[in-house]
Short mmCIF file of C-alpha atoms in Angstrom, two decimals:
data_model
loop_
_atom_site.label_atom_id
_atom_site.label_comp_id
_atom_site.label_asym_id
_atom_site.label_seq_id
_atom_site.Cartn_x
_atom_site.Cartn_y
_atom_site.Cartn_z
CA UNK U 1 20.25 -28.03 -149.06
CA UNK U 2 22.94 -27.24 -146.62
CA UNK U 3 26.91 -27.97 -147.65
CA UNK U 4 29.32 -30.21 -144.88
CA UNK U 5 32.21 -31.14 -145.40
CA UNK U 6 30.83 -35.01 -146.14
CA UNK U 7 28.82 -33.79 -149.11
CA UNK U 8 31.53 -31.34 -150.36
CA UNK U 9 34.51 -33.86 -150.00
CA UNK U 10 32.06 -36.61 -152.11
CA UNK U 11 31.76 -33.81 -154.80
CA UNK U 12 35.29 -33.77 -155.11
CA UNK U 13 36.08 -37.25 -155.12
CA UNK U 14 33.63 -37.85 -157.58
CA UNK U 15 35.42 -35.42 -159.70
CA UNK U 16 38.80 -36.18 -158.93
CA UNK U 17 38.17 -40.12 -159.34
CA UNK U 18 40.19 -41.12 -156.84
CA UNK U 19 39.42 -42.04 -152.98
CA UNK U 20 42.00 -39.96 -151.06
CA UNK U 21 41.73 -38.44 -147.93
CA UNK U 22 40.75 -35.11 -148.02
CA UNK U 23 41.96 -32.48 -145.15
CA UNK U 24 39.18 -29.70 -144.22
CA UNK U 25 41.45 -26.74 -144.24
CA UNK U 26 44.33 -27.78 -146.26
CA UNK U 27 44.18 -25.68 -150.13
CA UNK U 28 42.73 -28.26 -153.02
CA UNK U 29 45.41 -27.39 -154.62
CA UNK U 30 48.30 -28.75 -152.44
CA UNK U 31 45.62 -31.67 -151.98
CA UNK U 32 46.23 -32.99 -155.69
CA UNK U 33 43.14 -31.28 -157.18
CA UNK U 34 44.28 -29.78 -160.65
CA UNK U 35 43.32 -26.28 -162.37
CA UNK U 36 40.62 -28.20 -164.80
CA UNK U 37 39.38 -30.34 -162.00
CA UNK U 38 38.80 -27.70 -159.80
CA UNK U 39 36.81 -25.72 -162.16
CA UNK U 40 34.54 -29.32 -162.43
CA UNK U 41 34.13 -29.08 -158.55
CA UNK U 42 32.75 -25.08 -159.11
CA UNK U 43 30.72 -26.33 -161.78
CA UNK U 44 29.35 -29.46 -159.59
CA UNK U 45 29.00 -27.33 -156.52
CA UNK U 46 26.94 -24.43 -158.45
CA UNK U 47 24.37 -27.12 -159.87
CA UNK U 48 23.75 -28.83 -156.97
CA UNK U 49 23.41 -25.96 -153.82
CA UNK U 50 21.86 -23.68 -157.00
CA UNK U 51 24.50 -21.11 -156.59
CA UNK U 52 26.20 -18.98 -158.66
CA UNK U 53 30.38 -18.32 -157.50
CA UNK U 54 31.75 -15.43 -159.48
CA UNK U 55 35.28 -15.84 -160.48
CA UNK U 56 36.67 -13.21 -158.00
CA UNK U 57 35.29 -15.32 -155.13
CA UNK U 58 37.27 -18.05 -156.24
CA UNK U 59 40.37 -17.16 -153.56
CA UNK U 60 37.93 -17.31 -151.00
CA UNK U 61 37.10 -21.02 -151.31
CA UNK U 62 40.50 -22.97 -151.84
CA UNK U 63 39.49 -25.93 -149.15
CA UNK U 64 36.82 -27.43 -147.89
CA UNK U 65 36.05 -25.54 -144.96
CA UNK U 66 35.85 -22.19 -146.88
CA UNK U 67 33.74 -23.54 -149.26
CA UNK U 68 31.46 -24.88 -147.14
CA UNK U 69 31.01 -21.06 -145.29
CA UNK U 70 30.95 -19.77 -148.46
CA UNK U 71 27.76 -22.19 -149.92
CA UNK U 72 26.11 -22.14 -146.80
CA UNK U 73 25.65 -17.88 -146.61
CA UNK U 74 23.97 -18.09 -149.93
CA UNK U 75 21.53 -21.14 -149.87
CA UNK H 1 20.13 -34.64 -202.13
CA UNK H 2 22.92 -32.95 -200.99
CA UNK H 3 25.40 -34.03 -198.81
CA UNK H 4 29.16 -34.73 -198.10
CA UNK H 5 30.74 -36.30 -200.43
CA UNK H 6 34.07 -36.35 -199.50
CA UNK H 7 36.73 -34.63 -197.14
CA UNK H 8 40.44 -33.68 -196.96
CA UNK H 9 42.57 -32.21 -194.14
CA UNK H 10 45.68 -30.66 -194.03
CA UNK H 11 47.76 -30.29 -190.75
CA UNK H 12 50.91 -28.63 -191.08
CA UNK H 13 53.86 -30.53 -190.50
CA UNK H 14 56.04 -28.05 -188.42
CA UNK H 15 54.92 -28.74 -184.39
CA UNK H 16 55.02 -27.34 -180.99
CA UNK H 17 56.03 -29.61 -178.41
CA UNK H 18 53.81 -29.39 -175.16
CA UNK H 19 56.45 -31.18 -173.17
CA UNK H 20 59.05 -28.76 -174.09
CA UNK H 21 56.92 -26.25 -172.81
CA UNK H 22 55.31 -27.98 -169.51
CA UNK H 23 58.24 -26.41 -167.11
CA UNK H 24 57.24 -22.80 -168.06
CA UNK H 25 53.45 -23.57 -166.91
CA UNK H 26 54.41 -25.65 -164.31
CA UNK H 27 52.43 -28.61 -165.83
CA UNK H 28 53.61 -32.35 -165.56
CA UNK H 29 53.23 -34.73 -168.13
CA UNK H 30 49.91 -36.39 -166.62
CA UNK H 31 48.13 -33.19 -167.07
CA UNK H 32 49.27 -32.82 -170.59
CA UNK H 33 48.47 -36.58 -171.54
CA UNK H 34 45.11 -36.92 -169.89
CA UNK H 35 44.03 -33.81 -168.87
CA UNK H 36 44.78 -31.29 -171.86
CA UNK H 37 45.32 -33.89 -174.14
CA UNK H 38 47.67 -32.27 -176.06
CA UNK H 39 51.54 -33.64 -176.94
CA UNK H 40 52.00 -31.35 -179.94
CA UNK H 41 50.62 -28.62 -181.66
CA UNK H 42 50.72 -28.09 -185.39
CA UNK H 43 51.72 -24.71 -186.20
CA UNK H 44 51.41 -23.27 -190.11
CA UNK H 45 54.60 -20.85 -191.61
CA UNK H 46 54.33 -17.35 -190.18
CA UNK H 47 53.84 -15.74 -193.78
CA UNK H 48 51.04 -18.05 -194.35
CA UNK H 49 47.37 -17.16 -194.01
CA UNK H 50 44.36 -18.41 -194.43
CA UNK H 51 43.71 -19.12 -197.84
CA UNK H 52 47.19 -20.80 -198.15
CA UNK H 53 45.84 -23.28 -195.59
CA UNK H 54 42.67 -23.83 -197.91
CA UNK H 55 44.87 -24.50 -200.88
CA UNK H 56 46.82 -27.12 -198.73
CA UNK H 57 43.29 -29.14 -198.01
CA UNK H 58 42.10 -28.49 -201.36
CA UNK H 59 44.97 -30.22 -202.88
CA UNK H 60 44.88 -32.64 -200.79
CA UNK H 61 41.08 -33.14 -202.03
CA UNK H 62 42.39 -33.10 -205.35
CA UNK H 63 44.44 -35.97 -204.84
CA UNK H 64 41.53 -38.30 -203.62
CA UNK H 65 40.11 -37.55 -206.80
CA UNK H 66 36.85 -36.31 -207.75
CA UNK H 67 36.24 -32.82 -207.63
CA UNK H 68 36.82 -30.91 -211.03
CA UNK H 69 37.76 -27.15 -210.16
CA UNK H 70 35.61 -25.80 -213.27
CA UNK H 71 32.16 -27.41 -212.19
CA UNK H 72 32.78 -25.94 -208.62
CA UNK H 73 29.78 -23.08 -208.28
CA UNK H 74 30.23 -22.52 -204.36
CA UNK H 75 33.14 -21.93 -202.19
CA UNK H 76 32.39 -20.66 -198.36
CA UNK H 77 35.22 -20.26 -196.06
CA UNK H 78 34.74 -20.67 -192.26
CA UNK H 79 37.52 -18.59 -190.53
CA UNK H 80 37.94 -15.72 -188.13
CA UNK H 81 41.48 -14.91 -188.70
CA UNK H 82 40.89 -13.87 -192.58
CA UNK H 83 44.01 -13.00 -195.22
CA UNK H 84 42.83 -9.36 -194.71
CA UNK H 85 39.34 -7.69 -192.88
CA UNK H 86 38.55 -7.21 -196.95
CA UNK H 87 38.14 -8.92 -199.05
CA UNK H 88 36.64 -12.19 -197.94
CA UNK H 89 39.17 -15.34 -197.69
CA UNK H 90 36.68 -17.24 -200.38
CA UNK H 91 37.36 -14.72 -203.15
CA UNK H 92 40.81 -15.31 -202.35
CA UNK H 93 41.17 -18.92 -202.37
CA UNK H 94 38.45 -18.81 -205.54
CA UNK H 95 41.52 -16.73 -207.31
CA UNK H 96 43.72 -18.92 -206.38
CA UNK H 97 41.84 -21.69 -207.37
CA UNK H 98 41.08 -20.13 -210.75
CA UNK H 99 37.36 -21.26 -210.32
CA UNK H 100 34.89 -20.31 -212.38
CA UNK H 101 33.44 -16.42 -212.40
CA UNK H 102 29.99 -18.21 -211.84
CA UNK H 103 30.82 -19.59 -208.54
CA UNK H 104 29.59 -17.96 -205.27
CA UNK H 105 31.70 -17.22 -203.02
CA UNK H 106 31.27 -15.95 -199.13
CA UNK H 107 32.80 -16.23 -195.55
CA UNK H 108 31.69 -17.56 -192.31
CA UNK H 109 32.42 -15.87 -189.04
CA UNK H 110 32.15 -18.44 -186.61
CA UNK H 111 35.26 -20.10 -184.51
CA UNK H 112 34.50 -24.19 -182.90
CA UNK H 113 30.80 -24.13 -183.97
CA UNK H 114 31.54 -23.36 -187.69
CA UNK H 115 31.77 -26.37 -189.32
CA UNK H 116 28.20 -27.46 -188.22
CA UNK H 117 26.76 -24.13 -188.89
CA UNK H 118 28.58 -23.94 -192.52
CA UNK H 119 27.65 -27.20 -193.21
CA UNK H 120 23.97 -26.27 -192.97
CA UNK H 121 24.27 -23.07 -194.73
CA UNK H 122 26.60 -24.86 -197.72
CA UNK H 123 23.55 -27.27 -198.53
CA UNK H 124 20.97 -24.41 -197.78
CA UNK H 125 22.40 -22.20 -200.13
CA UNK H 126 23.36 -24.43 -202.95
CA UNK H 127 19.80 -26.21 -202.85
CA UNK H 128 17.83 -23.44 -203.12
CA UNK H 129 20.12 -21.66 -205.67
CA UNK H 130 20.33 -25.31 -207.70
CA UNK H 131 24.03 -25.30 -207.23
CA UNK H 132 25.85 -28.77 -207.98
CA UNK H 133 29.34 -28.71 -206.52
CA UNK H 134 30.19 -26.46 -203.39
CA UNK H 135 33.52 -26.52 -201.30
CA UNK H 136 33.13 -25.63 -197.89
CA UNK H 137 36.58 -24.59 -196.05
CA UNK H 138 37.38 -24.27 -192.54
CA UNK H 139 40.97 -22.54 -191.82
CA UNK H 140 41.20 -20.66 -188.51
CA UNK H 141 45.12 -20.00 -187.93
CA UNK H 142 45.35 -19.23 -183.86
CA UNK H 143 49.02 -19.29 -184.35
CA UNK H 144 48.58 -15.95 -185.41
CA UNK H 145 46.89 -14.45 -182.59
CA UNK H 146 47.76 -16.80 -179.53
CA UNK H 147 49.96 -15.43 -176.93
CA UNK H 148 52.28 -17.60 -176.33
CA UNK H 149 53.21 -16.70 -172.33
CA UNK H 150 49.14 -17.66 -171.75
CA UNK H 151 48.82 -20.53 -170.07
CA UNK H 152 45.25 -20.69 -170.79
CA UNK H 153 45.64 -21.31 -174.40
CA UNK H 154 49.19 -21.48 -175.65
CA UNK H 155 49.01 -25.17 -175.44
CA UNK H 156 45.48 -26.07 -176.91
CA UNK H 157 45.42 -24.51 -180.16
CA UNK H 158 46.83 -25.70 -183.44
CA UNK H 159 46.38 -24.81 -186.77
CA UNK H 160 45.07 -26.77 -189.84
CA UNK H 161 42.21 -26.41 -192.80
CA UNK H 162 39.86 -29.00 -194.36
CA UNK H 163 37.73 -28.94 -197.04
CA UNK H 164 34.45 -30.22 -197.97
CA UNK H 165 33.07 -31.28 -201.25
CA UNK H 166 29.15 -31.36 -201.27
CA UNK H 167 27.48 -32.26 -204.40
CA UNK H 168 24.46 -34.51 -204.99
CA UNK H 169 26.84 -37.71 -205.08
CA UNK H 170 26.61 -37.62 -201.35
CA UNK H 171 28.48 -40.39 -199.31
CA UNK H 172 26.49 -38.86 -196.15
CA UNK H 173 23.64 -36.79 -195.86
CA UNK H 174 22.59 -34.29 -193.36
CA UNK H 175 19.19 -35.69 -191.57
CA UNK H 176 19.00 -32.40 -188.67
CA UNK H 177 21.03 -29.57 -187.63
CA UNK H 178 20.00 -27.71 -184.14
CA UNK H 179 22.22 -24.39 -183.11
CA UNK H 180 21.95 -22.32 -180.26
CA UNK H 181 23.75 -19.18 -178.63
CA UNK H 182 24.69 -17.24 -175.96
CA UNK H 183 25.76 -13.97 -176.94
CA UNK H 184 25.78 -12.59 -173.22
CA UNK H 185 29.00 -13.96 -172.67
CA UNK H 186 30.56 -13.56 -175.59
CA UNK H 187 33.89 -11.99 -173.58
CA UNK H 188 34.84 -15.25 -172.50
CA UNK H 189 36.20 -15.91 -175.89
CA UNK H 190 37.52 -13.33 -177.70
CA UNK H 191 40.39 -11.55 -179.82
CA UNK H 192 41.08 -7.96 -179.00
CA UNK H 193 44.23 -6.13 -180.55
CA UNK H 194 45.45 -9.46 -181.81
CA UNK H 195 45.36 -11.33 -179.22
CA UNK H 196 43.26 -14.17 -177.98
CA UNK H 197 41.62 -14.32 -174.58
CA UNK H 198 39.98 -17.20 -172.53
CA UNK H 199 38.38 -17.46 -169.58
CA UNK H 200 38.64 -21.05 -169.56
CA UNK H 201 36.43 -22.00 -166.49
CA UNK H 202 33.51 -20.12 -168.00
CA UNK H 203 33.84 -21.82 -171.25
CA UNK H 204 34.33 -25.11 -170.02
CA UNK H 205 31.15 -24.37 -167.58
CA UNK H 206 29.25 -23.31 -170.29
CA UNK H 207 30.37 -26.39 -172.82
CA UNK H 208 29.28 -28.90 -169.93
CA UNK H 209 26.00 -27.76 -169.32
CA UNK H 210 24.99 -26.48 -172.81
CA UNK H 211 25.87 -29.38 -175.27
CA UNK H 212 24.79 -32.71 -173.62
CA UNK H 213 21.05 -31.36 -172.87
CA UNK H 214 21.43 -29.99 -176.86
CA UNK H 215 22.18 -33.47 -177.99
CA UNK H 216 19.94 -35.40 -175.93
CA UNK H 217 17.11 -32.51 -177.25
CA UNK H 218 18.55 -33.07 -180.65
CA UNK H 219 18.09 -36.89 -180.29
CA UNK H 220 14.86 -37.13 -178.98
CA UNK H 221 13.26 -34.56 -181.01
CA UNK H 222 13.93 -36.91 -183.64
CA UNK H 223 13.09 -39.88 -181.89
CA UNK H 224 16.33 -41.37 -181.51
CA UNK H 225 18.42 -42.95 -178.90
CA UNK H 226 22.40 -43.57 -178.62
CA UNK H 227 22.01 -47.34 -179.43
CA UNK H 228 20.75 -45.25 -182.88
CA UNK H 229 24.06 -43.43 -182.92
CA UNK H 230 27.72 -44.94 -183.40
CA UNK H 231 29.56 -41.92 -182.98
CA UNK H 232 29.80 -38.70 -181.35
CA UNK H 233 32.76 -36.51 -183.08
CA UNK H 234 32.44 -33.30 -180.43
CA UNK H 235 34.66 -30.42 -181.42
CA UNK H 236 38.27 -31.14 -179.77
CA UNK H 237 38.52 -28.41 -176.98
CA UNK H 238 40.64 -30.03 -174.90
CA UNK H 239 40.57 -34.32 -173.62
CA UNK H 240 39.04 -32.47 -170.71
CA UNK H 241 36.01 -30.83 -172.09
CA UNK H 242 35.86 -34.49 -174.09
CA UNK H 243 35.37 -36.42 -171.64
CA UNK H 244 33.27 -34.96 -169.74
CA UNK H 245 30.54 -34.08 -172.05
CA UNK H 246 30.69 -37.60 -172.64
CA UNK H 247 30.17 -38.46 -169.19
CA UNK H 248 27.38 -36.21 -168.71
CA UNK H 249 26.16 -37.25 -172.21
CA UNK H 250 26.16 -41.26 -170.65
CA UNK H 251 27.34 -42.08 -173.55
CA UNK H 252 30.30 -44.89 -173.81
CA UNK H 253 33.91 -44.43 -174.67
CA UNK H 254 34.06 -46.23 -177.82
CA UNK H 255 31.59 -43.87 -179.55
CA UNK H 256 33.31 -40.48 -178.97
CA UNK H 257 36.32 -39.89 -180.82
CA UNK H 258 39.56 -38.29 -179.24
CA UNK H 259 41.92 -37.30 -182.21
CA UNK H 260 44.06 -34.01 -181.49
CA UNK H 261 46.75 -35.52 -179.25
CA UNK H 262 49.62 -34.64 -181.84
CA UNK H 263 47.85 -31.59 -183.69
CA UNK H 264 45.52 -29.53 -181.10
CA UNK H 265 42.72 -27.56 -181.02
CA UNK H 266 42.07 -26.59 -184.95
CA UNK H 267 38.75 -24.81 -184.09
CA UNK H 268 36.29 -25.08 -186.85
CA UNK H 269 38.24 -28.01 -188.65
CA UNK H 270 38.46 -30.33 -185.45
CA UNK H 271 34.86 -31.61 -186.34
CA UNK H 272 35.47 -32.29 -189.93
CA UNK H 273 39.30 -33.64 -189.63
CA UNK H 274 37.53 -36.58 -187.62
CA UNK H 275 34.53 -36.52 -189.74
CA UNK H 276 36.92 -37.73 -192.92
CA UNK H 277 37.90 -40.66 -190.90
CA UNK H 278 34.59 -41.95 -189.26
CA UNK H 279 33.45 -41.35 -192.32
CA UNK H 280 35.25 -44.18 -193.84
CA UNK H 281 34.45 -46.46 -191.21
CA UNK H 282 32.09 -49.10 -193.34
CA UNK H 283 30.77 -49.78 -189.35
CA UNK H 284 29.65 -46.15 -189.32
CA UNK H 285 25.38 -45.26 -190.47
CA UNK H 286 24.85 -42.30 -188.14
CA UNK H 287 26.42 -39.93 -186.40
CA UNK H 288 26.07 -36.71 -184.56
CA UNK H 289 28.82 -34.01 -184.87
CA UNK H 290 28.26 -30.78 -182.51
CA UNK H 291 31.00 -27.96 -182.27
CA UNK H 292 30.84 -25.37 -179.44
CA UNK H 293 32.42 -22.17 -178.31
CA UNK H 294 32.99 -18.60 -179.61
CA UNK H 295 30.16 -16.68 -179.33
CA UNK H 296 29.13 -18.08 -177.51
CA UNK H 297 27.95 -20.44 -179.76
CA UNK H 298 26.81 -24.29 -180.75
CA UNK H 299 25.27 -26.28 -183.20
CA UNK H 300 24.90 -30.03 -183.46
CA UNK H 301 23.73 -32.40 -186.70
CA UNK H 302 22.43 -36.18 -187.48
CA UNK H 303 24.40 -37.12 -190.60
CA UNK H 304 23.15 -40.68 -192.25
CA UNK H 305 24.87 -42.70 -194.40
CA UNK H 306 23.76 -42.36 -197.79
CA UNK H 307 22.24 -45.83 -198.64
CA UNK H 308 21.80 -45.22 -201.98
CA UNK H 309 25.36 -44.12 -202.40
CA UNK H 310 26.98 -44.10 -205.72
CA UNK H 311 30.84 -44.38 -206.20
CA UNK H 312 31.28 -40.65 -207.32
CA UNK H 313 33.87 -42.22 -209.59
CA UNK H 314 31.57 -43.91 -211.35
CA UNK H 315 29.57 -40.48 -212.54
CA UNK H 316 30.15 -39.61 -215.91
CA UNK H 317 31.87 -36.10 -215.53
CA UNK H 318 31.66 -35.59 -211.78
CA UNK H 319 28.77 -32.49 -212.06
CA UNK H 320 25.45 -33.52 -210.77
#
């Protein structure tokens, strides 16, 4: 299965609980997605594209857009 | 048949204050209240150790009434922060205690999965050595080796002890126990030079994808269902990890237990600190406890009501 932006930003508003509007290159982080909820949105991301992100390729997928190049070179 | 039959806690009553600290970690107070789940922290006195904590929940047992210190024959002591690497923290506290020379006494090495995993061996070893009266301890003091400037863990852990009296005039009874490990990863949780390291998103990855499939395997391997079970006391990681094993568990709010807001993350004694309480509950026939993480490890138990239960009051001289 292939990542877009659709399926990654209903990943993380299924974690986060909460229907905001998500911005495709703007960092989680200054989007209102927390340390521990973040790590949910690894975890959700690994089980459903079957992937595996090490922690030191964590920097490389702080928004959307990253981490939808970054799923999509290994599936 | 051996089983539980009764429980006391002690918490210390000097505290931490996760709000005080929520500035330095640039936390707000949502994240402590719902996320970490944490307000305070109970923190033992620095000369204390291990054993002291033991005597605390002991006497605290002593008061409920009960257990006779000369009929005690077995006294193991989950903890990974021991008085001293030798001799083991149960000699100690059997010293202390002034128990009897015949009683066996021996450690447990494990941190959040202990209680579970002592609680087996407790009943193990005292059935097939026909011992009548065992205390099992858990006192894990992380006050000792926490760093305090790391945000991963210098607001989840807090100390505290229980005890747990198992003799044959069980108020609960043991019905499965299922364990598992993962000793590949065992660097995401460890002490080195006296200090505690986390590597929180592993641990939390591995907690949510090891323990729900463990329960529901635990369940249905002995044909039950959650309408079977009314409640689920998980170790207390964090509200976090909590919740969402519960959610990934399907399991409903009301049945899982959130108790460390105003004493943390006791490690081995989370489990049985809520286990005294449910236990009380007269609503209460089954539950499942399951505690989970150094290692890395797990284990998870069925525990009935006893329905033949006998006031252990009513015993002649307590030693059965």
């Amino acid at each position: 299965m292939k990542a877009t932006t659709e399926n990654i930003k209903a990943i993380i508003i299924e974690i986060v609980g909460e229907s905001v509007e998500l911005e495709d290159a703007l960092p989680l982080a200054e989007q209102g997605v927390d340390s521990l909820d973040a790590v949910s949105i690894y975890l959700r991301i690994e089980e459903t594209f079957g992937i595996k992100i090490p922690d030191e390729d964590l920097e490389q997928i702080g928004d959307i857009e990253a981490i939808v190049r970054y799923i999509n070179e290994r599936v | 048949m051996l089983g539980i039959t009764e429980i006391a806690t002690y918490l210390p009553s000097a505290k931490w204050s996760n709000y005080d600290r929520k500035d330095k970690f640039s936390l707000d107070d949502d994240f402590i209240e719902n996320k970490i789940g944490v307000r305070a922290l109970c923190v033992k006195e620095k000369s204390e150790k291990a054993s002291d904590l033991c005597l605390h929940a002991f006497a605290n047992l002593e008061k409920k009434g009960g257990v006779k210190r000369e009929h005690v024959d077995c006294c193991i002591v989950v903890t990974q922060n021991p008085d001293f690497n030798i001799p083991h923290v149960s000699a100690i506290v059997h010293g202390k205690l002034g128990l009897s020379r015949a009683c066996a006494c021996f450690d447990i090495s494990l941190g959040c999965s202990g209680y579970v995993y002592g609680l087996s061996s407790i009943i193990s070893f005292m059935r097939e050595n026909d011992l009548t009266n065992g205390l099992l301890f858990t006192a894990d003091p992380y006050s000792d080796i926490i760093d305090t400037e790391d945000k991963n863990t210098a607001l989840l852990f807090g100390d505290g002890a229980t005890v747990t009296h198992i003799s044959r005039e069980a108020a609960w009874l043991p019905r499965k126990f299922s364990f598992g490990t993962s000793g590949a990863d065992y660097k995401e949780l460890l002490c080195d030079n006296g200090r505690l390291y986390m590597n929180g998103r592993a641990i939390f990855s591995f907690t949510a994808t090891a323990v729900p499939g463990h329960i529901q395997a635990l369940l249905a391997d002995n044909n039950l269902t959650d309408a079977d079970i009314d409640r689920y006391i998980f170790h207390q990681g964090s509200k976090y990890i909590v919740d969402t094993i519960r959610k990934r568990l399907g399991v409903s709010e009301d049945k899982v237990p959130f108790d460390m807001a105003e004493y943390g993350n006791t490690v081995s004694s989370s489990v049985p600190i809520i286990l005294e309480k449910e236990m009380e509950c007269g609503d209460n026939k089954m539950l499942i406890i399951s505690g989970f993480g150094v290692g890395l490890s797990w284990g998870s138990a069925i525990l009935e009501k006893n329905q033949y239960e006998r006031s252990y009051h009513e015993s002649n001289d307590g030693k059965h």
